[in-house]
mmCIF file of C-alpha atoms in Angstrom:
data_model
loop_
_atom_site.group_PDB
_atom_site.id
_atom_site.type_symbol
_atom_site.label_atom_id
_atom_site.label_comp_id
_atom_site.label_asym_id
_atom_site.label_seq_id
_atom_site.Cartn_x
_atom_site.Cartn_y
_atom_site.Cartn_z
ATOM 1 C CA MET A 47 48.438 102.648 104.428
ATOM 2 C CA SER A 48 45.171 103.821 103.639
ATOM 3 C CA HIS A 49 41.951 102.365 104.526
ATOM 4 C CA SER A 50 40.925 101.934 101.133
ATOM 5 C CA ARG A 51 44.239 100.301 100.321
ATOM 6 C CA ARG A 52 44.100 98.072 103.214
ATOM 7 C CA ILE A 53 40.912 96.715 102.228
ATOM 8 C CA GLY A 54 42.114 96.035 98.580
ATOM 9 C CA VAL A 55 45.095 94.122 100.368
ATOM 10 C CA ILE A 56 42.600 92.387 102.464
ATOM 11 C CA THR A 57 40.444 91.447 99.521
ATOM 12 C CA GLY A 58 43.073 90.378 97.150
ATOM 13 C CA ALA A 59 44.448 87.784 100.139
ATOM 14 C CA ALA A 60 40.822 86.592 100.333
ATOM 15 C CA ALA A 61 40.455 85.851 96.648
ATOM 16 C CA LEU A 62 43.920 84.238 96.582
ATOM 17 C CA LEU A 63 43.015 82.066 99.719
ATOM 18 C CA LEU A 64 39.322 81.041 97.868
ATOM 19 C CA THR A 65 41.496 80.161 94.496
ATOM 20 C CA ALA A 66 43.950 77.863 96.247
ATOM 21 C CA THR A 67 41.168 76.208 98.233
ATOM 22 C CA ALA A 68 39.126 75.441 95.432
ATOM 23 C CA CYS A 69 42.010 74.367 93.315
ATOM 24 C CA SER A 70 43.122 71.737 96.086
ATOM 25 C CA GLY A 71 39.810 69.998 96.104
ATOM 26 C CA MET A 72 40.198 69.204 92.418
ATOM 27 C CA GLY A 73 40.659 65.522 90.940
ATOM 28 C CA ARG A 74 44.285 65.908 90.505
ATOM 29 C CA SER A 75 45.991 62.822 88.854
ATOM 30 C CA THR A 76 49.597 61.671 88.329
ATOM 31 C CA VAL A 77 51.215 62.500 85.062
ATOM 32 C CA GLY A 78 52.227 59.701 83.104
ATOM 33 C CA THR A 79 52.052 55.957 83.473
ATOM 34 C CA LEU A 80 52.846 53.080 86.442
ATOM 35 C CA THR A 81 53.314 49.824 84.740
ATOM 36 C CA PHE A 82 53.144 46.455 86.491
ATOM 37 C CA ARG A 83 53.866 43.048 85.918
ATOM 38 C CA GLY A 84 53.588 39.797 87.734
ATOM 39 C CA ASN A 85 56.426 37.269 87.997
ATOM 40 C CA ASP A 86 55.177 34.768 85.350
ATOM 41 C CA ALA A 87 52.837 37.046 83.572
ATOM 42 C CA ALA A 88 53.408 37.958 80.181
ATOM 43 C CA ALA A 89 50.827 40.838 80.247
ATOM 44 C CA GLU A 90 51.210 44.150 81.828
ATOM 45 C CA ILE A 91 48.741 46.453 83.271
ATOM 46 C CA THR A 92 49.431 50.129 82.963
ATOM 47 C CA TYR A 93 47.591 52.688 84.806
ATOM 48 C CA SER A 94 47.729 56.385 83.188
ATOM 49 C CA ASN A 95 46.839 59.596 84.906
ATOM 50 C CA THR A 96 45.620 57.948 88.361
ATOM 51 C CA LEU A 97 44.126 60.174 91.018
ATOM 52 C CA VAL A 98 46.733 61.113 93.605
ATOM 53 C CA THR A 99 44.420 60.356 96.512
ATOM 54 C CA GLY A 100 43.170 57.188 98.029
ATOM 55 C CA CYS A 101 44.411 53.472 97.534
ATOM 56 C CA HIS A 102 44.635 51.867 94.241
ATOM 57 C CA ARG A 103 44.480 48.097 93.573
ATOM 58 C CA ILE A 104 46.646 46.580 91.358
ATOM 59 C CA ALA A 105 44.768 44.309 89.029
ATOM 60 C CA VAL A 106 47.613 41.915 88.303
ATOM 61 C CA PRO A 107 45.848 38.481 89.132
ATOM 62 C CA ARG A 108 48.717 37.114 91.533
ATOM 63 C CA GLY A 109 50.122 40.700 92.561
ATOM 64 C CA ALA A 110 52.909 42.318 90.784
ATOM 65 C CA THR A 111 56.664 41.969 91.179
ATOM 66 C CA HIS A 112 57.874 44.150 88.839
ATOM 67 C CA VAL A 113 56.820 48.007 88.421
ATOM 68 C CA VAL A 114 58.123 50.906 86.422
ATOM 69 C CA ASN A 115 57.115 54.354 87.597
ATOM 70 C CA ASN A 116 57.294 56.819 84.704
ATOM 71 C CA THR A 117 54.965 59.498 86.449
ATOM 72 C CA LEU A 118 56.133 62.720 87.985
ATOM 73 C CA VAL A 119 55.641 61.496 91.169
ATOM 74 C CA ASP A 120 56.409 59.151 93.754
ATOM 75 C CA VAL A 121 54.551 55.846 94.988
ATOM 76 C CA VAL A 122 54.322 53.540 97.541
ATOM 77 C CA LEU A 123 53.711 49.881 97.030
ATOM 78 C CA TYR A 124 52.092 47.514 99.414
ATOM 79 C CA GLY A 125 51.627 43.874 99.735
ATOM 80 C CA ASN A 126 47.815 43.940 100.684
ATOM 81 C CA GLU A 127 44.881 45.442 98.776
ATOM 82 C CA ARG A 128 44.258 48.238 101.317
ATOM 83 C CA CYS A 129 47.467 50.232 101.336
ATOM 84 C CA GLU A 130 48.365 49.210 104.986
ATOM 85 C CA LYS A 131 51.549 48.326 106.534
ATOM 86 C CA ARG A 132 51.625 44.846 107.537
ATOM 87 C CA ASP A 133 54.016 42.517 109.719
ATOM 88 C CA GLY A 134 56.259 45.374 110.710
ATOM 89 C CA GLN A 135 56.998 46.103 106.925
ATOM 90 C CA ASP A 136 56.433 49.579 105.479
ATOM 91 C CA GLY A 137 55.465 50.088 101.922
ATOM 92 C CA THR A 138 58.093 50.256 99.063
ATOM 93 C CA TYR A 139 58.754 53.560 98.130
ATOM 94 C CA VAL A 140 59.347 54.078 94.306
ATOM 95 C CA ALA A 141 60.696 57.418 93.260
ATOM 96 C CA THR A 142 59.365 59.060 90.042
ATOM 97 C CA THR A 143 60.938 57.604 86.751
ATOM 98 C CA LEU A 144 62.481 54.602 88.673
ATOM 99 C CA SER A 145 61.598 50.933 88.381
ATOM 100 C CA ASP A 146 61.814 48.152 91.141
ATOM 101 C CA VAL A 147 61.494 44.159 91.370
ATOM 102 C CA THR A 148 60.673 42.059 94.353
ATOM 103 C CA ALA A 149 63.109 39.960 95.975
ATOM 104 C CA PRO A 150 62.354 36.359 95.117
ATOM 105 C CA VAL A 151 61.286 35.911 98.768
ATOM 106 C CA SER A 152 58.786 38.884 99.196
ATOM 107 C CA ARG A 153 55.387 38.984 98.482
ATOM 108 C CA PRO A 154 53.891 40.496 95.345
ATOM 109 C CA TRP A 155 52.508 44.062 95.438
ATOM 110 C CA ARG A 156 48.564 44.389 95.647
ATOM 111 C CA SER A 157 48.032 47.915 96.089
ATOM 112 C CA PHE A 158 49.588 51.501 95.608
ATOM 113 C CA SER A 159 48.909 55.057 97.078
ATOM 114 C CA VAL A 160 50.722 58.232 95.430
ATOM 115 C CA ILE A 161 52.825 60.484 97.464
ATOM 116 C CA HIS A 162 51.745 64.261 96.755
#
């Protein structure tokens, strides 16, 4: 391989790496909606195109007991507002385009995080 060709390959690889790094820092979001409803609430709360990073509080006053995941990503639901595992319980995993309902004895969901 000639010296100029080797430099061209190295330059191309560096440019590709810089492009990939720049894109990964962008504020990516889910595509679609997450809909939450409380057990005794007639109203629903819908989140559209939520950021894929961080913990998101579910704004249902007493917590959500029903969820419909109409996004292209999976989510994890938690029984507290900080997306923390508690009392030996992991979060509830809800895959893309699925829904879930809490068991009658379970605590309602108060936050969620996105798996990306």
